[in-house]
Amino acid sequence: MVLPTLAIVGRPNVGKSTIFNRILGERVSIVEDTPGVTRDRIYGKSEWLGKEFAVIDTGGIDLGDEPFLSQIKDQAEIAIEEADVILFLTSVEAGVTDADERVAQILYRAKKPVVLAVNKVDNPERRQDIYDFYSLGFGEPFPLSGTHGIGLGDVLDAVLAAFPKEANSVEDDSIKFSLIGRPNVGKSSLVNAILGENRVIVSPIEGTTRDAIDTKFETDGETFTMIDTAGIRKRGKVYENTEKYAVLRALRAIDRSDVVLVVINAEEGIREQDKKVAGYAHEAGRGIIIVVNKWDTVEKDNHTMKDFENLIRQEFQYLDYAPIIFVSAKTKQRLQSLPAMIVEVSENQTRRIQSSVLNDVLMDAITVTPTPTVNGKRLRIYYMTQVAVKPPTFVVFVNDPDLLHFSYERFLINQLRQAFDFSGTPIHVIARQRK
């Protein structure tokens, strides 16, 4: 399901990043009392009254002469295009400015629901100053204090009321997978090779694919939905606003996927950005397959593939669970094996283990490697149960969660992998104190 999306827009220094962090409940944006500090959109997910939604933090919109302001304006317009509801943020300190009115003009053209909020209303005396903001033409302004969180609930109530009503969608039981990676690793060529027809433009120019494109197809009796995404470029090298938009869409594609194919260019080897791109999928808890493309262009001997695999394991230590496949979109080498791998990883993502079987494995693990002692206090593990899938998530009940060191947690995860087939999927272990 695609989450409804809220975009926070406004001129610089009205507190957009502070409000973004408040909504997400964590410090995600860099907050600094300098206009224009947020130059890149930041994407996150939140929940209010049981309803999940996506949030986009934008740079301020201003038509001044500073060189990056037009870029910030453009990326905010892109975020507006992506949003279902817009939170138009202003500041009571400055009153209604010319820049606010310019922003309002852009929002009129957007023809999207707009919730107007006046930030920095930190005391009751300032509330009487919010009425000037009726002149912007978006109805009642909501007083808000990002610093103290006052008024945020009322704003989010209005945002939820403005989100489009959920349509009765047909249940889609296809396996959804996306291809992610740096530009020019051959993702579009892989899409075409997998489909056997030219559904997506293929070009050697980086960033040709500007949008996430869904294609449903069947093979060997299994239905797949393939999401092709634009390349994710290193943040410092993302100059073109449409590419910034592509990064946002790629992150949303990952959220919609059951399995993510992390595509690497065999000619160029592993780059630092490859690890960051894969990190997006790993942190999202998605099933992962590492796909080494353009393998036909590499000079090989008997050890080439094994050496490359060892290099991947060394560079992607946090993805030691992900299977690796070496393919060529050009010659279609090993591509016929990909659908079966995707099915296997998807099944592993949804695998459930009975508690009785889990605890047999747990007791065997503790017998082989007893629990550690920290500051004279021994960790005691009483039992384990599985509480979720996608990814498989297990709760271990212990005497003190602080005693479960990450090294012993990793040992338990490895024992689960040895006992059950969780290839391609991360495993989460949560420690809780037994009451």
Short mmCIF file of C-alpha atoms in Angstrom, two decimals:
data_model
loop_
_atom_site.label_atom_id
_atom_site.label_comp_id
_atom_site.label_asym_id
_atom_site.label_seq_id
_atom_site.Cartn_x
_atom_site.Cartn_y
_atom_site.Cartn_z
CA MET A 1 0.00 0.00 0.00
CA VAL A 2 1.30 3.45 -0.95
CA LEU A 3 1.18 5.67 2.14
CA PRO A 4 -0.54 9.07 1.92
CA THR A 5 2.10 11.79 1.88
CA LEU A 6 2.44 15.10 3.72
CA ALA A 7 4.88 17.74 2.44
CA ILE A 8 6.02 20.53 4.78
CA VAL A 9 6.70 23.69 2.80
CA GLY A 10 7.39 27.33 3.57
CA ARG A 11 10.01 30.03 3.32
CA PRO A 12 13.40 29.50 5.06
CA ASN A 13 13.73 29.65 8.85
CA VAL A 14 10.11 29.09 9.82
CA GLY A 15 10.96 25.82 11.61
CA LYS A 16 10.11 23.18 8.99
CA SER A 17 12.84 20.77 10.12
CA THR A 18 11.83 21.17 13.77
CA ILE A 19 8.21 20.31 12.92
CA PHE A 20 9.37 17.40 10.70
CA ASN A 21 11.34 15.99 13.64
CA ARG A 22 8.38 16.49 15.95
CA ILE A 23 6.08 14.58 13.61
CA LEU A 24 8.55 11.71 13.23
CA GLY A 25 9.39 11.73 16.92
CA GLU A 26 13.13 11.80 16.32
CA ARG A 27 15.86 14.15 15.14
CA VAL A 28 16.15 13.39 11.45
CA SER A 29 16.63 16.82 9.90
CA ILE A 30 19.58 19.03 10.81
CA VAL A 31 18.11 21.92 12.80
CA GLU A 32 20.05 25.18 12.76
CA ASP A 33 18.91 28.75 13.25
CA THR A 34 20.11 29.80 9.81
CA PRO A 35 17.82 30.36 6.81
CA GLY A 36 18.10 27.72 4.11
CA VAL A 37 19.99 25.11 6.12
CA THR A 38 17.81 22.27 4.78
CA ARG A 39 18.78 22.00 1.13
CA ASP A 40 17.69 18.42 0.46
CA ARG A 41 14.26 16.94 0.93
CA ILE A 42 14.22 14.37 3.69
CA TYR A 43 11.69 11.57 3.64
CA GLY A 44 10.30 9.73 6.65
CA LYS A 45 7.29 7.85 7.96
CA SER A 46 5.08 8.61 10.94
CA GLU A 47 1.79 7.63 12.53
CA TRP A 48 -1.05 9.59 14.09
CA LEU A 49 -4.19 8.09 15.60
CA GLY A 50 -3.30 4.70 14.14
CA LYS A 51 -2.86 5.97 10.58
CA GLU A 52 0.55 5.75 8.92
CA PHE A 53 1.72 8.39 6.46
CA ALA A 54 4.88 9.60 4.75
CA VAL A 55 6.40 13.02 5.45
CA ILE A 56 8.64 15.13 3.21
CA ASP A 57 10.75 17.92 4.70
CA THR A 58 11.65 20.57 2.13
CA GLY A 59 14.00 23.46 1.86
CA GLY A 60 12.41 26.89 2.10
CA ILE A 61 10.81 28.49 -0.92
CA ASP A 62 12.24 31.90 -1.70
CA LEU A 63 12.75 33.78 -4.94
CA GLY A 64 15.79 35.75 -3.72
CA ASP A 65 19.19 36.05 -5.37
CA GLU A 66 21.11 33.45 -3.35
CA PRO A 67 22.29 30.74 -5.76
CA PHE A 68 20.68 27.76 -4.04
CA LEU A 69 17.31 29.38 -3.35
CA SER A 70 15.91 28.63 -6.81
CA GLN A 71 17.01 25.00 -6.36
CA ILE A 72 15.26 24.83 -2.99
CA LYS A 73 12.15 26.32 -4.60
CA ASP A 74 12.26 23.67 -7.34
CA GLN A 75 12.67 20.76 -4.95
CA ALA A 76 9.83 22.07 -2.79
CA GLU A 77 7.64 22.19 -5.89
CA ILE A 78 8.59 18.58 -6.59
CA ALA A 79 7.65 17.64 -3.03
CA ILE A 80 4.34 19.48 -3.49
CA GLU A 81 3.72 17.42 -6.64
CA GLU A 82 4.40 14.23 -4.67
CA ALA A 83 2.20 15.17 -1.69
CA ASP A 84 -1.44 14.42 -0.98
CA VAL A 85 -1.63 17.19 1.64
CA ILE A 86 0.61 20.23 2.14
CA LEU A 87 1.48 21.72 5.51
CA PHE A 88 2.17 25.40 4.78
CA LEU A 89 4.35 26.60 7.64
CA THR A 90 4.77 30.27 8.52
CA SER A 91 6.23 32.11 11.53
CA VAL A 92 4.45 34.47 13.89
CA GLU A 93 7.73 36.28 14.61
CA ALA A 94 7.98 37.83 11.14
CA GLY A 95 4.28 38.07 10.38
CA VAL A 96 3.07 37.67 6.81
CA THR A 97 6.05 38.32 4.53
CA ASP A 98 6.40 38.77 0.79
CA ALA A 99 8.04 35.34 0.69
CA ASP A 100 5.01 33.80 2.41
CA GLU A 101 2.78 35.32 -0.26
CA ARG A 102 5.06 33.92 -3.00
CA VAL A 103 4.76 30.49 -1.41
CA ALA A 104 0.99 30.89 -1.29
CA GLN A 105 0.96 31.64 -5.03
CA ILE A 106 2.82 28.37 -5.70
CA LEU A 107 0.38 26.47 -3.49
CA TYR A 108 -2.65 27.94 -5.27
CA ARG A 109 -1.34 26.36 -8.48
CA ALA A 110 -0.75 23.02 -6.77
CA LYS A 111 -4.51 22.53 -6.22
CA LYS A 112 -3.81 20.23 -3.27
CA PRO A 113 -5.35 20.38 0.24
CA VAL A 114 -3.37 22.88 2.34
CA VAL A 115 -3.21 23.08 6.13
CA LEU A 116 -1.88 26.47 7.25
CA ALA A 117 0.13 26.56 10.50
CA VAL A 118 1.78 29.51 12.22
CA ASN A 119 4.89 28.36 14.07
CA LYS A 120 6.74 29.86 17.07
CA VAL A 121 3.52 30.70 18.94
CA ASP A 122 5.32 29.89 22.18
CA ASN A 123 3.11 31.90 24.56
CA PRO A 124 -0.56 32.94 24.77
CA GLU A 125 0.23 36.58 23.97
CA ARG A 126 1.33 35.61 20.46
CA ARG A 127 -1.92 33.84 19.60
CA GLN A 128 -3.64 37.12 18.76
CA ASP A 129 -1.03 37.73 16.03
CA ILE A 130 -2.00 34.66 13.99
CA TYR A 131 -5.13 36.25 12.53
CA ASP A 132 -3.07 38.27 10.04
CA PHE A 133 -2.38 34.95 8.29
CA TYR A 134 -6.00 34.65 7.15
CA SER A 135 -4.85 36.99 4.34
CA LEU A 136 -2.93 34.09 2.74
CA GLY A 137 -6.24 32.57 1.69
CA PHE A 138 -6.05 29.10 3.23
CA GLY A 139 -8.66 29.42 5.93
CA GLU A 140 -8.06 29.18 9.65
CA PRO A 141 -4.37 29.24 10.65
CA PHE A 142 -3.34 26.75 13.34
CA PRO A 143 -1.08 28.14 16.12
CA LEU A 144 1.93 25.92 16.63
CA SER A 145 5.09 25.73 18.72
CA GLY A 146 7.72 23.44 17.24
CA THR A 147 9.98 24.03 20.22
CA HIS A 148 7.41 22.83 22.75
CA GLY A 149 5.19 20.67 20.51
CA ILE A 150 2.10 22.75 21.42
CA GLY A 151 -0.67 22.60 18.82
CA LEU A 152 0.87 19.75 16.79
CA GLY A 153 -2.02 17.39 17.56
CA ASP A 154 -4.58 19.82 16.12
CA VAL A 155 -2.45 20.23 12.99
CA LEU A 156 -2.13 16.47 12.49
CA ASP A 157 -5.89 16.03 13.02
CA ALA A 158 -6.45 18.49 10.17
CA VAL A 159 -3.86 16.73 7.99
CA LEU A 160 -5.51 13.33 8.51
CA ALA A 161 -8.92 14.79 7.70
CA ALA A 162 -7.52 16.19 4.44
CA PHE A 163 -5.88 12.95 3.27
CA PRO A 164 -7.77 11.23 0.43
CA LYS A 165 -10.17 8.53 1.56
CA GLU A 166 -8.85 5.02 1.07
CA ALA A 167 -10.37 3.32 -1.93
CA ASN A 168 -11.46 -0.31 -1.83
CA SER A 169 -8.45 -1.77 -3.59
CA VAL A 170 -8.28 -5.26 -5.03
CA GLU A 171 -6.04 -7.54 -3.01
CA ASP A 172 -2.70 -7.86 -4.78
CA ASP A 173 -0.87 -11.04 -3.80
CA SER A 174 1.94 -10.62 -6.31
CA ILE A 175 5.53 -10.55 -5.08
CA LYS A 176 6.75 -6.97 -5.32
CA PHE A 177 10.41 -6.32 -5.95
CA SER A 178 12.43 -3.26 -6.88
CA LEU A 179 15.83 -2.69 -8.42
CA ILE A 180 17.98 -0.11 -6.69
CA GLY A 181 21.54 1.06 -7.15
CA ARG A 182 23.75 3.86 -8.35
CA PRO A 183 23.02 5.32 -11.79
CA ASN A 184 24.36 3.43 -14.79
CA VAL A 185 24.64 0.01 -13.12
CA GLY A 186 22.21 -1.38 -15.69
CA LYS A 187 18.90 -1.50 -13.84
CA SER A 188 16.76 -0.54 -16.85
CA SER A 189 18.60 -3.07 -19.01
CA LEU A 190 17.89 -5.73 -16.38
CA VAL A 191 14.20 -4.81 -16.38
CA ASN A 192 14.03 -5.23 -20.14
CA ALA A 193 15.97 -8.50 -20.05
CA ILE A 194 13.75 -9.95 -17.32
CA LEU A 195 10.59 -8.94 -19.17
CA GLY A 196 11.95 -9.94 -22.55
CA GLU A 197 10.70 -6.74 -24.13
CA ASN A 198 11.59 -3.06 -24.14
CA ARG A 199 9.22 -1.71 -21.53
CA VAL A 200 11.72 0.79 -20.11
CA ILE A 201 14.04 3.18 -21.97
CA VAL A 202 17.62 1.93 -21.86
CA SER A 203 20.38 4.49 -22.11
CA PRO A 204 24.03 4.69 -21.06
CA ILE A 205 23.34 8.20 -19.72
CA GLU A 206 23.15 8.27 -15.92
CA GLY A 207 19.73 9.03 -14.51
CA THR A 208 17.65 8.30 -17.63
CA THR A 209 14.92 6.66 -15.56
CA ARG A 210 13.19 9.52 -13.72
CA ASP A 211 10.35 7.70 -12.06
CA ALA A 212 9.44 4.42 -10.40
CA ILE A 213 7.66 2.24 -12.98
CA ASP A 214 5.53 -0.76 -11.99
CA THR A 215 5.31 -3.73 -14.33
CA LYS A 216 3.34 -6.84 -13.48
CA PHE A 217 4.31 -10.12 -15.13
CA GLU A 218 4.02 -13.88 -14.64
CA THR A 219 6.59 -16.62 -14.88
CA ASP A 220 6.49 -20.28 -13.82
CA GLY A 221 3.03 -19.77 -12.33
CA GLU A 222 4.14 -16.93 -10.02
CA THR A 223 2.97 -13.31 -10.36
CA PHE A 224 5.47 -10.50 -9.80
CA THR A 225 5.26 -6.73 -9.70
CA MET A 226 8.57 -5.18 -10.69
CA ILE A 227 9.35 -1.61 -9.64
CA ASP A 228 12.17 0.01 -11.59
CA THR A 229 13.72 3.04 -9.92
CA ALA A 230 16.07 5.82 -10.87
CA GLY A 231 19.65 5.53 -9.68
CA ILE A 232 20.39 6.84 -6.19
CA ARG A 233 23.29 9.26 -6.48
CA LYS A 234 25.69 10.39 -3.80
CA ARG A 235 24.10 13.34 -2.01
CA GLY A 236 27.00 15.71 -2.68
CA LYS A 237 26.76 14.97 -6.41
CA VAL A 238 23.03 15.33 -6.82
CA TYR A 239 22.75 18.61 -8.65
CA GLU A 240 19.71 18.05 -10.83
CA ASN A 241 16.38 18.48 -9.10
CA THR A 242 14.74 15.68 -11.06
CA GLU A 243 17.40 13.34 -9.70
CA LYS A 244 16.57 14.46 -6.16
CA TYR A 245 12.98 13.57 -6.99
CA ALA A 246 14.18 10.17 -8.23
CA VAL A 247 15.91 9.51 -4.89
CA LEU A 248 12.63 10.17 -3.08
CA ARG A 249 10.75 7.82 -5.40
CA ALA A 250 13.43 5.13 -4.97
CA LEU A 251 13.03 5.24 -1.19
CA ARG A 252 9.27 4.95 -1.56
CA ALA A 253 9.75 2.04 -3.98
CA ILE A 254 11.81 0.24 -1.32
CA ASP A 255 8.99 0.78 1.18
CA ARG A 256 6.55 -0.84 -1.26
CA SER A 257 8.75 -3.84 -2.02
CA ASP A 258 8.85 -7.32 -0.54
CA VAL A 259 12.29 -7.97 -2.04
CA VAL A 260 14.94 -5.49 -3.17
CA LEU A 261 17.56 -6.28 -5.80
CA VAL A 262 20.72 -4.30 -5.02
CA VAL A 263 22.41 -3.93 -8.41
CA ILE A 264 26.20 -3.53 -8.65
CA ASN A 265 28.22 -2.78 -11.79
CA ALA A 266 30.84 -5.54 -12.20
CA GLU A 267 32.98 -3.30 -14.43
CA GLU A 268 33.34 -0.57 -11.80
CA GLY A 269 33.46 -2.80 -8.73
CA ILE A 270 32.03 -1.80 -5.37
CA ARG A 271 31.73 1.89 -4.57
CA GLU A 272 31.01 3.51 -1.22
CA GLN A 273 27.65 4.64 -2.55
CA ASP A 274 26.69 1.01 -3.27
CA LYS A 275 26.86 0.32 0.47
CA LYS A 276 24.73 3.35 1.29
CA VAL A 277 22.14 2.39 -1.31
CA ALA A 278 21.93 -1.15 0.09
CA GLY A 279 21.67 0.34 3.58
CA TYR A 280 18.33 1.92 2.69
CA ALA A 281 16.85 -1.52 1.96
CA HIS A 282 18.51 -3.19 4.97
CA GLU A 283 17.20 -0.56 7.40
CA ALA A 284 13.72 -0.94 5.90
CA GLY A 285 13.83 -4.67 6.77
CA ARG A 286 13.26 -5.82 3.20
CA GLY A 287 14.42 -9.07 1.62
CA ILE A 288 17.64 -8.46 -0.31
CA ILE A 289 19.43 -10.08 -3.25
CA ILE A 290 22.75 -8.67 -4.43
CA VAL A 291 22.83 -8.67 -8.24
CA VAL A 292 26.22 -8.18 -9.91
CA ASN A 293 25.41 -6.99 -13.44
CA LYS A 294 27.61 -6.72 -16.57
CA TRP A 295 29.46 -9.90 -15.54
CA ASP A 296 30.02 -10.67 -19.24
CA THR A 297 32.43 -7.71 -19.51
CA VAL A 298 34.81 -8.95 -16.80
CA GLU A 299 37.94 -10.93 -17.65
CA LYS A 300 37.73 -14.11 -15.62
CA ASP A 301 39.74 -17.06 -14.38
CA ASN A 302 38.79 -19.90 -12.03
CA HIS A 303 38.88 -17.62 -8.98
CA THR A 304 37.28 -14.42 -10.28
CA MET A 305 33.73 -15.07 -9.11
CA LYS A 306 34.81 -16.37 -5.69
CA ASP A 307 37.16 -13.41 -5.20
CA PHE A 308 34.39 -10.95 -6.12
CA GLU A 309 31.99 -12.70 -3.76
CA ASN A 310 34.52 -12.52 -0.93
CA LEU A 311 34.95 -8.80 -1.64
CA ILE A 312 31.17 -8.26 -1.43
CA ARG A 313 31.02 -10.11 1.89
CA GLN A 314 33.86 -7.99 3.19
CA GLU A 315 32.38 -4.68 2.05
CA PHE A 316 28.73 -5.54 2.89
CA GLN A 317 29.23 -7.23 6.24
CA TYR A 318 25.76 -6.23 7.40
CA LEU A 319 24.30 -8.10 4.38
CA ASP A 320 25.91 -11.46 5.10
CA TYR A 321 22.42 -13.02 4.79
CA ALA A 322 21.84 -11.77 1.22
CA PRO A 323 22.39 -14.23 -1.66
CA ILE A 324 24.61 -13.06 -4.54
CA ILE A 325 23.99 -13.70 -8.22
CA PHE A 326 26.27 -12.74 -11.15
CA VAL A 327 24.27 -11.82 -14.25
CA SER A 328 24.43 -10.07 -17.59
CA ALA A 329 21.48 -8.09 -18.89
CA LYS A 330 23.12 -8.11 -22.32
CA THR A 331 23.60 -11.89 -22.68
CA LYS A 332 20.81 -12.83 -20.19
CA GLN A 333 23.34 -14.96 -18.30
CA ARG A 334 21.73 -16.52 -15.16
CA LEU A 335 18.69 -14.23 -15.42
CA GLN A 336 16.42 -17.26 -15.56
CA SER A 337 17.43 -18.01 -11.95
CA LEU A 338 16.32 -14.63 -10.58
CA PRO A 339 12.54 -15.26 -10.29
CA ALA A 340 13.05 -18.42 -8.23
CA MET A 341 15.49 -16.57 -5.94
CA ILE A 342 12.99 -13.75 -5.45
CA VAL A 343 10.26 -16.25 -4.55
CA GLU A 344 12.55 -18.00 -2.06
CA VAL A 345 13.56 -14.75 -0.34
CA SER A 346 9.92 -13.60 -0.23
CA GLU A 347 8.90 -16.88 1.42
CA ASN A 348 11.73 -16.53 3.94
CA GLN A 349 10.51 -13.02 4.76
CA THR A 350 7.15 -14.44 5.80
CA ARG A 351 8.40 -17.62 7.48
CA ARG A 352 6.91 -18.32 10.93
CA ILE A 353 8.42 -20.69 13.48
CA GLN A 354 6.44 -22.35 16.27
CA SER A 355 7.44 -21.20 19.74
CA SER A 356 8.11 -24.77 20.92
CA VAL A 357 10.57 -25.33 18.07
CA LEU A 358 12.15 -21.92 18.65
CA ASN A 359 12.79 -22.67 22.30
CA ASP A 360 14.38 -26.02 21.49
CA VAL A 361 16.86 -24.11 19.31
CA LEU A 362 17.29 -21.48 22.04
CA MET A 363 18.08 -24.05 24.74
CA ASP A 364 20.59 -25.81 22.46
CA ALA A 365 22.26 -22.46 21.72
CA ILE A 366 22.56 -21.59 25.42
CA THR A 367 24.01 -25.04 26.13
CA VAL A 368 26.68 -24.59 23.44
CA THR A 369 27.46 -20.97 24.37
CA PRO A 370 26.27 -19.98 27.86
CA THR A 371 24.88 -16.50 28.36
CA PRO A 372 27.43 -13.81 29.29
CA THR A 373 27.99 -12.16 32.65
CA VAL A 374 28.10 -8.35 32.77
CA ASN A 375 29.42 -6.60 35.90
CA GLY A 376 28.89 -9.75 37.91
CA LYS A 377 25.30 -10.23 36.72
CA ARG A 378 24.48 -13.11 34.37
CA LEU A 379 22.03 -12.75 31.50
CA ARG A 380 19.16 -15.21 31.86
CA ILE A 381 17.03 -16.03 28.81
CA TYR A 382 13.69 -17.63 29.64
CA TYR A 383 12.01 -18.13 26.28
CA MET A 384 11.64 -16.80 22.73
CA THR A 385 8.63 -16.20 20.51
CA GLN A 386 8.12 -14.83 17.01
CA VAL A 387 5.98 -11.70 16.91
CA ALA A 388 6.16 -10.52 13.28
CA VAL A 389 7.21 -11.24 9.70
CA LYS A 390 8.60 -9.01 6.94
CA PRO A 391 11.17 -9.16 8.47
CA PRO A 392 11.00 -12.12 10.89
CA THR A 393 11.04 -10.56 14.36
CA PHE A 394 11.61 -12.45 17.60
CA VAL A 395 11.20 -11.40 21.23
CA VAL A 396 13.44 -13.00 23.85
CA PHE A 397 12.28 -12.65 27.44
CA VAL A 398 15.20 -12.06 29.80
CA ASN A 399 15.95 -10.98 33.36
CA ASP A 400 17.51 -7.69 32.19
CA PRO A 401 17.46 -6.42 28.57
CA ASP A 402 20.64 -4.38 29.15
CA LEU A 403 22.58 -7.62 29.65
CA LEU A 404 21.87 -8.82 26.09
CA HIS A 405 25.02 -7.56 24.39
CA PHE A 406 24.89 -7.13 20.62
CA SER A 407 27.50 -9.90 20.21
CA TYR A 408 25.28 -12.45 21.95
CA GLU A 409 22.26 -11.16 20.03
CA ARG A 410 24.23 -11.76 16.82
CA PHE A 411 25.06 -15.27 18.07
CA LEU A 412 21.35 -15.98 18.57
CA ILE A 413 20.54 -14.68 15.08
CA ASN A 414 23.22 -16.95 13.61
CA GLN A 415 21.72 -19.92 15.48
CA LEU A 416 18.31 -19.10 13.99
CA ARG A 417 19.85 -18.95 10.51
CA GLN A 418 21.53 -22.32 10.99
CA ALA A 419 18.30 -23.93 12.17
CA PHE A 420 15.91 -22.33 9.65
CA ASP A 421 16.12 -20.97 6.12
CA PHE A 422 16.15 -17.18 6.47
CA SER A 423 18.37 -16.57 3.45
CA GLY A 424 17.87 -13.11 1.98
CA THR A 425 16.01 -11.60 4.92
CA PRO A 426 17.22 -9.63 7.94
CA ILE A 427 16.22 -10.94 11.37
CA HIS A 428 15.26 -8.66 14.26
CA VAL A 429 15.68 -9.74 17.89
CA ILE A 430 14.06 -7.69 20.68
CA ALA A 431 14.89 -8.23 24.36
CA ARG A 432 12.13 -7.73 26.91
CA GLN A 433 12.18 -8.16 30.65
CA ARG A 434 10.01 -10.97 31.93
CA LYS A 435 7.55 -9.61 34.45
#
